[in-house]
Coordinates of C-alpha atoms and ligand atoms in Angstrom, one line a residue:
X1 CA 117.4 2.4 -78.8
X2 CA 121.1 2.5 -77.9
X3 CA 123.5 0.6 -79.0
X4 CA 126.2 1.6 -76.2
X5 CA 126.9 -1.5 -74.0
X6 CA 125.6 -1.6 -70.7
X7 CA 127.4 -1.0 -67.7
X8 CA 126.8 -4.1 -66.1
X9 CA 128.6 -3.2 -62.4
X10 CA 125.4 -1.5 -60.6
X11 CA 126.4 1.8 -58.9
X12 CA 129.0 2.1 -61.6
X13 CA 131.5 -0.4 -59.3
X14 CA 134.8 -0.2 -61.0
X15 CA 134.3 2.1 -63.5
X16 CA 137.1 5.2 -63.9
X17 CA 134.8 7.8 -64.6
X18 CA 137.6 10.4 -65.3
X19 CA 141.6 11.7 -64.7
X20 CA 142.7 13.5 -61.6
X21 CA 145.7 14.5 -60.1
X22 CA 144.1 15.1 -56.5
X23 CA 143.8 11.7 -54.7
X24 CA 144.5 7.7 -55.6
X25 CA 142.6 5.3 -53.6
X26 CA 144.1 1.7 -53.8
X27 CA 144.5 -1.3 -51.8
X28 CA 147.4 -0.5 -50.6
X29 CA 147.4 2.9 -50.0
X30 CA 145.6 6.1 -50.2
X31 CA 147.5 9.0 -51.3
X32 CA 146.7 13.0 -51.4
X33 CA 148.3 14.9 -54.2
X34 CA 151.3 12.4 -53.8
X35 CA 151.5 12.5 -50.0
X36 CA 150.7 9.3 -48.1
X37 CA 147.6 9.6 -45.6
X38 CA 149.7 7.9 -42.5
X39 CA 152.4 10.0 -43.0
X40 CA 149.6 13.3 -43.5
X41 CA 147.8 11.9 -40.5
X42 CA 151.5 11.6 -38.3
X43 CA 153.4 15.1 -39.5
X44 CA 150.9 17.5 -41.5
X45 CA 147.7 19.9 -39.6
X46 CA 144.9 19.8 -41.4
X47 CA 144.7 23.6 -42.6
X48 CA 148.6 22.5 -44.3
X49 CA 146.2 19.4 -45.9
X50 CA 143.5 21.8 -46.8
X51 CA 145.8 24.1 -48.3
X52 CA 147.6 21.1 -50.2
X53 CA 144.0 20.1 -51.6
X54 CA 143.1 23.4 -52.6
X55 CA 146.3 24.7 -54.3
X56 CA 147.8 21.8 -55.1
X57 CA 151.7 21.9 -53.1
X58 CA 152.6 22.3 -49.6
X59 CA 152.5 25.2 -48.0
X60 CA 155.6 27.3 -47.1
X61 CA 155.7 28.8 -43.7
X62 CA 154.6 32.2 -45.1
X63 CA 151.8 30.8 -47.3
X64 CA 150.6 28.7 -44.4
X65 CA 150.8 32.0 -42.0
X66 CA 148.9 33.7 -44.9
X67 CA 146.0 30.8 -45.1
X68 CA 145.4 30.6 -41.6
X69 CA 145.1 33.9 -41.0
X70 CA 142.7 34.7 -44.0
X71 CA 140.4 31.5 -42.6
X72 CA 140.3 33.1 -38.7
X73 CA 139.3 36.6 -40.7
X74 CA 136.7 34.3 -42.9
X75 CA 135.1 32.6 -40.1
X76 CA 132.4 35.1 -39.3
X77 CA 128.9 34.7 -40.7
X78 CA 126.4 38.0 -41.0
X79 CA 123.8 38.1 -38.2
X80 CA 120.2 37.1 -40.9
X81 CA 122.6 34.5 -41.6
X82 CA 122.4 33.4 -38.0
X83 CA 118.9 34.0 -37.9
X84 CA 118.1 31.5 -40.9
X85 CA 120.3 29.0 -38.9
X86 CA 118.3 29.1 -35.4
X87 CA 115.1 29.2 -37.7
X88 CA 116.1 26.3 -39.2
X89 CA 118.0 24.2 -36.6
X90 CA 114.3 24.5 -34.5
X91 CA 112.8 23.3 -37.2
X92 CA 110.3 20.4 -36.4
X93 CA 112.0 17.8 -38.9
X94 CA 115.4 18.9 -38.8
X95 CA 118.5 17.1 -39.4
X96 CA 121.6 19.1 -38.4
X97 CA 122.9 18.0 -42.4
X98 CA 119.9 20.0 -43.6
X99 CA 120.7 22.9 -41.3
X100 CA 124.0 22.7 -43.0
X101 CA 122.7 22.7 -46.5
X102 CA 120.7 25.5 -46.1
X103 CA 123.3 27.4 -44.4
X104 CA 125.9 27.1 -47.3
X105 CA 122.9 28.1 -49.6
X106 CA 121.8 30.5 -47.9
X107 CA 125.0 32.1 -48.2
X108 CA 125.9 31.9 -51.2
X109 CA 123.7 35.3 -52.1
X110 CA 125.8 36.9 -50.0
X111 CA 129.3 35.8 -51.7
X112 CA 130.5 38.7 -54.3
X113 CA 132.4 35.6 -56.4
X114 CA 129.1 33.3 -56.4
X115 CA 128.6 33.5 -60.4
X116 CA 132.3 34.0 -60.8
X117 CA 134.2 30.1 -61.8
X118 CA 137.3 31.4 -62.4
X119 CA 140.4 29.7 -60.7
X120 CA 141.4 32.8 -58.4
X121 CA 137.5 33.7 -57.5
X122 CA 136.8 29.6 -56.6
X123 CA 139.9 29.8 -54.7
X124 CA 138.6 32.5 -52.5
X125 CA 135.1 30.5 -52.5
X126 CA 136.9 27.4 -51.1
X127 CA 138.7 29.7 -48.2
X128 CA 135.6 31.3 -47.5
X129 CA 133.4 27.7 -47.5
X130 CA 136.1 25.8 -45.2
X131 CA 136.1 28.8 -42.4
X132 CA 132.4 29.2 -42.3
X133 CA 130.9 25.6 -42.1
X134 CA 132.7 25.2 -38.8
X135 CA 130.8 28.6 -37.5
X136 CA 127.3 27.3 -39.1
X137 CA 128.0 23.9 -37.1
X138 CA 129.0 25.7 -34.2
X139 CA 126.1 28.1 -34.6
X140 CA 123.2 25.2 -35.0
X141 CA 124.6 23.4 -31.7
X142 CA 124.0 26.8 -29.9
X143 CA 120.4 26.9 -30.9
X144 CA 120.1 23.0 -30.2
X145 CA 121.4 23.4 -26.6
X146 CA 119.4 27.0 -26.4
X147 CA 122.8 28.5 -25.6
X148 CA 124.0 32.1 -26.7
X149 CA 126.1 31.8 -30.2
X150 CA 129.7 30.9 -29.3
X151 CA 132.0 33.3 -31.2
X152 CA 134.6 32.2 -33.2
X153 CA 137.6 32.4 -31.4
X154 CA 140.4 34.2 -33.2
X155 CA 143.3 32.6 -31.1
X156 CA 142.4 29.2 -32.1
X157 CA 143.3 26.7 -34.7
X158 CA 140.7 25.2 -37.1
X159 CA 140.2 22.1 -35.7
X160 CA 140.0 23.7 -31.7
X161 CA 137.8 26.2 -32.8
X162 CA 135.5 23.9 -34.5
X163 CA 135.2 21.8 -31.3
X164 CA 134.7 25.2 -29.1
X165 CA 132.5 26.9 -31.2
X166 CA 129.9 23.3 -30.7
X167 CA 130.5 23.4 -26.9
X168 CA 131.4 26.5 -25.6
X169 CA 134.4 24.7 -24.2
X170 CA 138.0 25.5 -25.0
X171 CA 139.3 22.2 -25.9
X172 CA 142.3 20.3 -24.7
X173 CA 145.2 20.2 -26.8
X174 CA 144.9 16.5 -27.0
X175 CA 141.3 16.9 -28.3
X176 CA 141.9 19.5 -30.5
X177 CA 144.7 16.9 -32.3
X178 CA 142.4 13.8 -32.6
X179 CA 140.1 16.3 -34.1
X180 CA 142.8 17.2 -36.4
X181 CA 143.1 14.2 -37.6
X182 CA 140.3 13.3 -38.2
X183 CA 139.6 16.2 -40.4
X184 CA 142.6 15.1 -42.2
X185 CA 141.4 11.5 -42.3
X186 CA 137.7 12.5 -44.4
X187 CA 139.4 15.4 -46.2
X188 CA 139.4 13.9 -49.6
X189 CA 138.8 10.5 -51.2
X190 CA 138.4 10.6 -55.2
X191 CA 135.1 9.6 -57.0
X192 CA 133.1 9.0 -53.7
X193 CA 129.5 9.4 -54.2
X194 CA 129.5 13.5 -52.5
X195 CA 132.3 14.3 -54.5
X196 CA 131.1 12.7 -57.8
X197 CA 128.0 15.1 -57.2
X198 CA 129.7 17.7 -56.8
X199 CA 131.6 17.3 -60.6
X200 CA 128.7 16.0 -62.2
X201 CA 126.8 20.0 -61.0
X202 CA 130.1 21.6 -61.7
X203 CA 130.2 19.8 -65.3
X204 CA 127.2 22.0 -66.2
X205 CA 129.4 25.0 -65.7
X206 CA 127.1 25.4 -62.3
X207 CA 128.7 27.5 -59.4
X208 CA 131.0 25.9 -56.2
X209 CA 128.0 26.9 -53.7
X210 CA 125.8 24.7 -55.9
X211 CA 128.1 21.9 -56.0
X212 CA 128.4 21.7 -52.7
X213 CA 125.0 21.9 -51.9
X214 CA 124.5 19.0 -53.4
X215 CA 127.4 17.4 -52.4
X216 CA 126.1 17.8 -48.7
X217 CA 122.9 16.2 -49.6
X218 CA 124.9 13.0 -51.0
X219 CA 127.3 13.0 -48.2
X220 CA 124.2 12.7 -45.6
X221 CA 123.0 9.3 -46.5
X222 CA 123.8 6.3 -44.2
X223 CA 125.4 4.6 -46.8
X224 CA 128.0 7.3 -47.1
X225 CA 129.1 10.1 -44.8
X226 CA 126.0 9.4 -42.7
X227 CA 127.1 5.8 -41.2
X228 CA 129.3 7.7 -38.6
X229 CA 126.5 8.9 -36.9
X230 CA 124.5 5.2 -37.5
X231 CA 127.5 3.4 -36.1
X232 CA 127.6 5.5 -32.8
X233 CA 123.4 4.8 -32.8
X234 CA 124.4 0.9 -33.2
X235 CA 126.7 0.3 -30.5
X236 CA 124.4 2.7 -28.5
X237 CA 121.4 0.2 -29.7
X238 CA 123.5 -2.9 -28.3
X239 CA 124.2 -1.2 -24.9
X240 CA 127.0 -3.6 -23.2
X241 CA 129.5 -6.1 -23.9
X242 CA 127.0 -8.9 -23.5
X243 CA 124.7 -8.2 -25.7
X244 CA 126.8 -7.9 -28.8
X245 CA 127.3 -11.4 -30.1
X246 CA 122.8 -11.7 -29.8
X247 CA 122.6 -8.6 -31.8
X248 CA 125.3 -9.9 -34.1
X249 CA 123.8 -13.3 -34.7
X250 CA 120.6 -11.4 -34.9
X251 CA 121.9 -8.9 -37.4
X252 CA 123.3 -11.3 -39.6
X253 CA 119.9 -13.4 -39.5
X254 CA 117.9 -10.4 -41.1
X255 CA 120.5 -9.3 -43.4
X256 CA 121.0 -5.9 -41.7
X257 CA 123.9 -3.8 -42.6
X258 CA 126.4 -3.0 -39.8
X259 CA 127.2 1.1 -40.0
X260 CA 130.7 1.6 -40.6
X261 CA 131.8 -1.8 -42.1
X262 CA 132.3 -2.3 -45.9
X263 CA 133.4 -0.1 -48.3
X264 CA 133.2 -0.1 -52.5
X265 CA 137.0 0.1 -53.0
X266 CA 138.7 -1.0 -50.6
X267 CA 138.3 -5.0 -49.9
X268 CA 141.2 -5.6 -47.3
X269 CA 140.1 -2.5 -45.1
X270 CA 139.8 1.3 -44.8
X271 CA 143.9 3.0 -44.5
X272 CA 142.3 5.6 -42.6
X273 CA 140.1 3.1 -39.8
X274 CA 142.8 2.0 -37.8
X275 CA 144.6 5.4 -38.0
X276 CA 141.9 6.8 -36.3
X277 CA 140.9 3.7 -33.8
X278 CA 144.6 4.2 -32.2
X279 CA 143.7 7.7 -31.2
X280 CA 140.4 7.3 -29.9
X281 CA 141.6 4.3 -28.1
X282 CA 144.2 5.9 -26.2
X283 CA 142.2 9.1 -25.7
X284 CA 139.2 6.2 -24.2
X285 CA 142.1 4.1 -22.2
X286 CA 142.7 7.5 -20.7
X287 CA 139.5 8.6 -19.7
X288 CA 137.6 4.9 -19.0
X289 CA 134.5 5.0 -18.1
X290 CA 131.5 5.2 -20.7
X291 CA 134.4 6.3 -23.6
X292 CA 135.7 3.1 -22.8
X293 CA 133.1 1.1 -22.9
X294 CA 131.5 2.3 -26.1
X295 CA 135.7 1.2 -27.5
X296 CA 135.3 -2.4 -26.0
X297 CA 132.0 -3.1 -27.4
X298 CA 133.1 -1.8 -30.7
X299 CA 136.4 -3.7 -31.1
X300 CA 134.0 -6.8 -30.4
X301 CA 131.3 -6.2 -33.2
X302 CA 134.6 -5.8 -35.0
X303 CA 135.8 -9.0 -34.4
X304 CA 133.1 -10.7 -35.4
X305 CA 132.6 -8.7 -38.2
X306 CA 136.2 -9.5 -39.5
X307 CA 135.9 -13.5 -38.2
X308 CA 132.4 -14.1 -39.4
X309 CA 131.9 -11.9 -42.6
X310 CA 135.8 -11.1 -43.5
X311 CA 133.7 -7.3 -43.8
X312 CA 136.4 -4.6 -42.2
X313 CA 135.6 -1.5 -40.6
X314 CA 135.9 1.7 -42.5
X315 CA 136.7 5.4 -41.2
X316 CA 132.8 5.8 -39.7
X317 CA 133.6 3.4 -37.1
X318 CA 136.1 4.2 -35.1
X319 CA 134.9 7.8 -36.0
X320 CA 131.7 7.4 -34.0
X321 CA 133.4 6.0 -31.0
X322 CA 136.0 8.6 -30.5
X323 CA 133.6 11.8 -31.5
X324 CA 131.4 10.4 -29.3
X325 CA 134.5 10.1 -26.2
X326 CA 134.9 13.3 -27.5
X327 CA 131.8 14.5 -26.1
X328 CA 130.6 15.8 -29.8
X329 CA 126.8 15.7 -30.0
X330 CA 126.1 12.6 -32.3
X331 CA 124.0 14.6 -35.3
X332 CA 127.0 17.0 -35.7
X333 CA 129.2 13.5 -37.0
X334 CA 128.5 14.0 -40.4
X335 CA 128.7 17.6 -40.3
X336 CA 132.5 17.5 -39.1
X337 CA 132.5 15.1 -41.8
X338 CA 131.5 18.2 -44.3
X339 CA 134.0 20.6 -42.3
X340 CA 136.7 18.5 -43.5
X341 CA 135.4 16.9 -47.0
X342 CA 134.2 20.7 -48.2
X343 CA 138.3 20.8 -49.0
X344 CA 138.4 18.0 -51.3
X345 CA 134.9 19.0 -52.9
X346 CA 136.3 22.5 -54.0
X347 CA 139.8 20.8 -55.2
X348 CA 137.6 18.7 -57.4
X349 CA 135.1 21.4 -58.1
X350 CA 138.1 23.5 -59.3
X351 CA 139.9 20.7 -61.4
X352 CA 136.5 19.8 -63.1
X353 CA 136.2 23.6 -64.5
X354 CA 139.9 23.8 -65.0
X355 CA 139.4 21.3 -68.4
X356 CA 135.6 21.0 -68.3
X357 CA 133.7 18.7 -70.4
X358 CA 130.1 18.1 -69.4
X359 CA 129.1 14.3 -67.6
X360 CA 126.6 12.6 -68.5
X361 CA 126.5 9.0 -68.9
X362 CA 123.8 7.0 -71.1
X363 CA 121.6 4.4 -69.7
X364 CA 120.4 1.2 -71.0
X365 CA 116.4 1.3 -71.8
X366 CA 114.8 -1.9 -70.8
X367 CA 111.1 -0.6 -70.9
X368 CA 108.5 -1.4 -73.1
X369 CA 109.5 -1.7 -76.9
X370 CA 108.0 1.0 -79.5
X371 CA 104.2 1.3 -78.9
X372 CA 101.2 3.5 -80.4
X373 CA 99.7 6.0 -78.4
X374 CA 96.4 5.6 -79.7
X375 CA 97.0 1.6 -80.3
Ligands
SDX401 C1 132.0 6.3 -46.8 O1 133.3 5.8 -51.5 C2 134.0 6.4 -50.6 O2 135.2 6.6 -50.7 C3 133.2 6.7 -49.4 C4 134.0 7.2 -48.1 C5 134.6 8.5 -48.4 O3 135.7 8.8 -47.7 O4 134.1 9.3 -49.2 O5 135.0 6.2 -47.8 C6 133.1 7.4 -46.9 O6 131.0 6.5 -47.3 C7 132.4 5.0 -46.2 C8 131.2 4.0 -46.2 C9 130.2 4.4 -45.1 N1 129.0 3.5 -45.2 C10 128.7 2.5 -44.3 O7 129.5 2.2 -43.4 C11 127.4 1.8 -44.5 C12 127.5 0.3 -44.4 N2 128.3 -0.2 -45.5 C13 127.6 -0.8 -46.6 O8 126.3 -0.3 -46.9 C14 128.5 -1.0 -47.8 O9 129.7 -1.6 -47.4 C15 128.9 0.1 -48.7 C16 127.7 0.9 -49.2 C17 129.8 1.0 -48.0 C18 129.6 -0.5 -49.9 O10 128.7 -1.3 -50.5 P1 128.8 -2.0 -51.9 O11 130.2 -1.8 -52.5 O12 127.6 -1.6 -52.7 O13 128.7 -3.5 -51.5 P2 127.4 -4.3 -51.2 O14 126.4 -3.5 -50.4 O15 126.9 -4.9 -52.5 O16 127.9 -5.5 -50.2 C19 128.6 -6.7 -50.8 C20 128.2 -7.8 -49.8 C21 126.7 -7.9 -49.6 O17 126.5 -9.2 -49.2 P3 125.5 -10.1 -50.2 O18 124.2 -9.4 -50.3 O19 126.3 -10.2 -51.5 O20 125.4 -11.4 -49.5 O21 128.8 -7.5 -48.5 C22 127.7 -7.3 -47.6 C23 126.5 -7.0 -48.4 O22 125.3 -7.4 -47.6 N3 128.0 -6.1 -46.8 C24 127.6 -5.9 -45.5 C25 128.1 -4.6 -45.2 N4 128.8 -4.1 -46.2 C26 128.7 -5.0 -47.2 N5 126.9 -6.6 -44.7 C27 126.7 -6.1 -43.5 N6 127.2 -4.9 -43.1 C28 127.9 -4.1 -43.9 N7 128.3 -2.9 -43.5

């Protein structure tokens, strides 16, 4: 039997499971390679936050010109690849996170540097990852909507393109920037369940396409990346203004957990929640309408969530509310969530076989004690 102690926390809750020089998330603040997410959020573009992530300073005004244009040059996808995608994304059972699975496994085969972990061939990996996912989203949508394939549009920034690509409509430049955001907002956020999956693969020595594979599978599940689409699904569930303190009282009676409230670390409330909220308000207040509405019940389930449980919301929630304003199909949340979170993934990926040792953790046996086979 072993003699290590147990690790009493369930879900390993508290535990520092390793060093890293990527992202601190505290109570007080939540900090990318040294830079603080507000001021990120107010002064950086994302593709200058995914190039922070990815090589570790920020980018000059050449190396930026450089990135950008090798991501518009990356963004294509080959034509089976497309196939696999509309054969998948009319699948009977599918779930746009599955398309998206299959899609970055699929590809893989067709990546020269796929067996390759060495810094420079990861690097190109992670270029190559972050400007196809948005064409693979894009891509499944078409299908979904039985609409030609939207073309990646070489004029257009990540974050417009992305939005085009799903819709077919050249975004405003004041979507484009909540968009923006918001990939900036779920880039990276330490040990998180996704990104722990993808170290714990990459601790084997297995390849980035891998870890991400599975970090996609861990990032779909509602208690993680998936509660921005469950949150949108909630207020949609409660319908108007008057209904939310019944469902409340009624959720809180059978114990049912409200999408896009709680989080494991933070205890006084998410630094990137009311980031985003203030954008998608303003963008609602703009519009009115249904975009409105959906903001007004929310910031009442809110309320009582923060008055009756103390339980504050975290990024999901106002993420559902202003995707959805947005006019973003709801099952393509949680892949915009892996269009941005595919940056850190690869930063960890990269640091874990920078100075690799293997994880694995023990566990403490409580089964039956040392028995005969054949009594
Ligand atoms: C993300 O880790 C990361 O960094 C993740 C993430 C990232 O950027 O990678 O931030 C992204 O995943 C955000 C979280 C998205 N998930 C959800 O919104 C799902 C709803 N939230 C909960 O399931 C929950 O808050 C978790 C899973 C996020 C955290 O759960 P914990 O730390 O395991 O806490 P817990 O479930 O033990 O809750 C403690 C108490 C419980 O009450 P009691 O049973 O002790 O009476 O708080 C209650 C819970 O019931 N509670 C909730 C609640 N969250 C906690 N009650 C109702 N609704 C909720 N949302």
């Amino acid at each position: 039997m072993t003699t290590a102690t147990p690790t009493k926390p369930a879900g390993l809750e508290g535990i520092i499971a390793g060093d890293s020089d990527i992202c601190a998330v505290n109570q007080t603040s939540l900090i990318y390679r040294g830079y603080e997410i507000a001021d990120l959020a107010a002064n950086a573009t994302f593709e200058e936050v995914a190039f922070l992530l990815l090589v570790g300073h920020k980018p000059t005004a050449a190396e930026l010109d450089a990135f950008k244009k090798e991501l518009i040059h990356e963004r294509a996808i080959p034509d089976h690849a497309r196939d696999v995608i509309k054969r998948c994304a009319l699948g009977d059972g599918m779930h746009p996170m599955d398309v998206l699975r299959t899609g970055v496994s699929y590809l893989a085969q067709f990546d020269k540097d796929c067996q390759d972990n060495s810094p420079e061939a990861e690097l190109r990996k992670a270029k190559r990852l972050l400007a196809k996912i948005p064409t693979i989203i894009g891509h499944m949508q078409n299908v979904i909507d039985g609409r030609d394939f939207v073309l990646p549009d070489k004029e257009m920034g990540h974050a417009a393109n992305l939005l085009y690509m799903m819709t077919g409509r050249k975004p405003t430049q004041a979507e484009a920037h909540i968009v923006d955001v918001s990939l900036i907002l779920y880039a990276e956020h330490d040990f998180n369940a996704s990104t722990f999956t993808s170290r714990v693969i990459a601790g084997t020595l297995s390849d980035m396409h891998g870890c991400v594979t599975g970090a996609i599978a861990a990032l779909k599940g509602p208690l993680h990346g998936g509660a921005n689409e469950m949150a949108m699904e909630l207020l949609r569930e409660i319908g108007t203004l008057d209904n939310v303190e019944e469902f409340m009282d009624n959720a809180f009676t059978t114990k049912r957990k409200i999408m896009g409230f709680g989080h494991r670390v933070y205890k006084n409330g998410d630094h990137r929640a009311g980031i985003l909220h203030k954008l998608g308000r303003a963008y609602a207040d703009d519009k009115g309408g249904e975009p409105l509405k959906w903001f007004e019940i929310g910031e009442k389930v809110q309320s009582i969530m923060e008055t009756q449980k103390n339980i504050k919301p975290n990024v999901d929630f106002p993420c559902g509310m202003t995707y959805y304003a947005l006019g973003i199909p709801v099952p393509q949340y949680t892949p915009i969530f892996v269009a941005s979170r595919i940056t850190g993934w690869c930063a960890h990926v990269m640091e874990q076989h920078k100075n690799n040792r293997l994880i694995r953790p023990l566990s403490h046996y409580t089964g039956p004690e040392l028995r005969k086979w054949n009594g």
